């Protein structure tokens, strides 16, 4: 009797493991190359701007928290510089305006 129970359990566990392997292989097939920190930062910031928590969580999982922080910082610097050039203002003035701070 215990042999039958053990056999059923082994089949169930075997199927579950096979499904997990198939899921990992399918995900690996979709993601042929890993995301870089700049892709993660762009996806993360745009998802934050749109308040899309699912996309925020997904992008945050692409790279380490440290790499994401670096990428978001780099994106912020580049955005402020681009806006400063467009507005013909200093980056400090643009950054303060974006944050709603009074002019220095």
Short mmCIF file of C-alpha atoms in Angstrom, two decimals:
data_model
loop_
_atom_site.label_atom_id
_atom_site.label_comp_id
_atom_site.label_asym_id
_atom_site.label_seq_id
_atom_site.Cartn_x
_atom_site.Cartn_y
_atom_site.Cartn_z
CA UNK A 1 0.00 0.00 0.00
CA UNK A 2 2.74 2.47 0.91
CA UNK A 3 4.46 1.64 -2.36
CA UNK A 4 1.39 2.81 -4.30
CA UNK A 5 1.17 6.03 -2.28
CA UNK A 6 4.86 6.66 -2.83
CA UNK A 7 4.46 5.97 -6.57
CA UNK A 8 1.58 8.45 -6.88
CA UNK A 9 3.55 11.07 -4.96
CA UNK A 10 6.60 10.56 -7.17
CA UNK A 11 4.50 10.97 -10.32
CA UNK A 12 2.93 14.20 -9.01
CA UNK A 13 6.33 15.60 -8.02
CA UNK A 14 7.80 14.52 -11.35
CA UNK A 15 5.06 16.33 -13.30
CA UNK A 16 5.46 19.47 -11.20
CA UNK A 17 9.22 19.49 -11.75
CA UNK A 18 8.74 18.96 -15.48
CA UNK A 19 6.29 21.88 -15.61
CA UNK A 20 8.74 24.08 -13.72
CA UNK A 21 11.56 23.13 -16.10
CA UNK A 22 9.36 23.83 -19.12
CA UNK A 23 8.41 27.23 -17.66
CA UNK A 24 12.06 28.13 -17.06
CA UNK A 25 13.01 27.05 -20.59
CA UNK A 26 10.13 29.04 -22.07
CA UNK A 27 11.16 32.16 -20.16
CA UNK A 28 14.77 31.64 -21.17
CA UNK A 29 13.69 31.38 -24.81
CA UNK A 30 11.83 34.69 -24.62
CA UNK A 31 14.72 36.44 -22.90
CA UNK A 32 17.59 35.63 -25.23
CA UNK A 33 19.81 38.29 -23.70
CA UNK A 34 19.78 39.81 -20.26
CA UNK A 35 18.49 43.34 -19.74
CA UNK A 36 21.13 45.94 -19.14
CA UNK A 37 20.92 48.53 -16.38
CA UNK A 38 19.91 51.34 -18.74
CA UNK A 39 16.99 49.33 -20.16
CA UNK A 40 15.94 48.52 -16.61
CA UNK A 41 16.20 52.17 -15.56
CA UNK A 42 14.20 53.39 -18.56
CA UNK A 43 11.47 50.80 -17.99
CA UNK A 44 11.43 51.48 -14.23
CA UNK A 45 11.19 55.28 -14.54
CA UNK A 46 8.55 55.17 -17.26
CA UNK A 47 6.50 52.68 -15.21
CA UNK A 48 6.82 54.95 -12.16
CA UNK A 49 5.64 57.92 -14.24
CA UNK A 50 2.61 55.89 -15.35
CA UNK A 51 2.08 54.45 -11.83
CA UNK A 52 2.15 50.88 -13.17
CA UNK A 53 3.19 48.73 -10.22
CA UNK A 54 3.43 45.50 -12.23
CA UNK A 55 5.92 47.04 -14.67
CA UNK A 56 7.80 48.67 -11.79
CA UNK A 57 8.23 45.28 -10.12
CA UNK A 58 9.22 43.62 -13.39
CA UNK A 59 11.88 46.21 -14.26
CA UNK A 60 13.22 46.19 -10.70
CA UNK A 61 13.85 42.46 -11.05
CA UNK A 62 15.97 42.79 -14.20
CA UNK A 63 19.11 44.04 -12.44
CA UNK A 64 20.43 44.41 -8.92
CA UNK A 65 19.10 47.29 -6.79
CA UNK A 66 22.51 48.97 -6.96
CA UNK A 67 22.61 48.79 -10.75
CA UNK A 68 19.04 50.07 -10.99
CA UNK A 69 19.91 52.99 -8.72
CA UNK A 70 22.91 53.85 -10.87
CA UNK A 71 20.81 53.63 -14.05
CA UNK A 72 18.03 55.82 -12.64
CA UNK A 73 20.63 58.39 -11.51
CA UNK A 74 22.24 58.40 -14.97
CA UNK A 75 18.83 58.79 -16.61
CA UNK A 76 17.97 61.71 -14.32
CA UNK A 77 21.28 63.45 -15.10
CA UNK A 78 20.81 63.04 -18.83
CA UNK A 79 17.19 64.24 -18.66
CA UNK A 80 18.11 67.37 -16.69
CA UNK A 81 20.95 68.17 -19.08
CA UNK A 82 18.69 67.71 -22.12
CA UNK A 83 15.97 69.92 -20.63
CA UNK A 84 18.51 72.56 -19.60
CA UNK A 85 19.86 72.74 -23.15
CA UNK A 86 16.33 72.86 -24.58
CA UNK A 87 15.29 75.66 -22.20
CA UNK A 88 18.66 77.44 -22.34
CA UNK A 89 18.86 77.33 -18.54
CA UNK A 90 21.34 75.87 -16.08
CA UNK A 91 20.90 72.24 -14.98
CA UNK A 92 20.48 73.45 -11.38
CA UNK A 93 17.60 75.74 -12.33
CA UNK A 94 15.90 72.97 -14.31
CA UNK A 95 16.34 70.39 -11.52
CA UNK A 96 14.88 72.75 -8.92
CA UNK A 97 11.94 73.58 -11.22
CA UNK A 98 11.23 69.89 -11.87
CA UNK A 99 11.12 69.27 -8.12
CA UNK A 100 8.96 72.32 -7.49
CA UNK A 101 11.63 74.06 -5.44
CA UNK A 102 12.02 77.86 -5.39
CA UNK A 103 14.80 79.34 -7.48
CA UNK A 104 18.13 79.50 -5.65
#
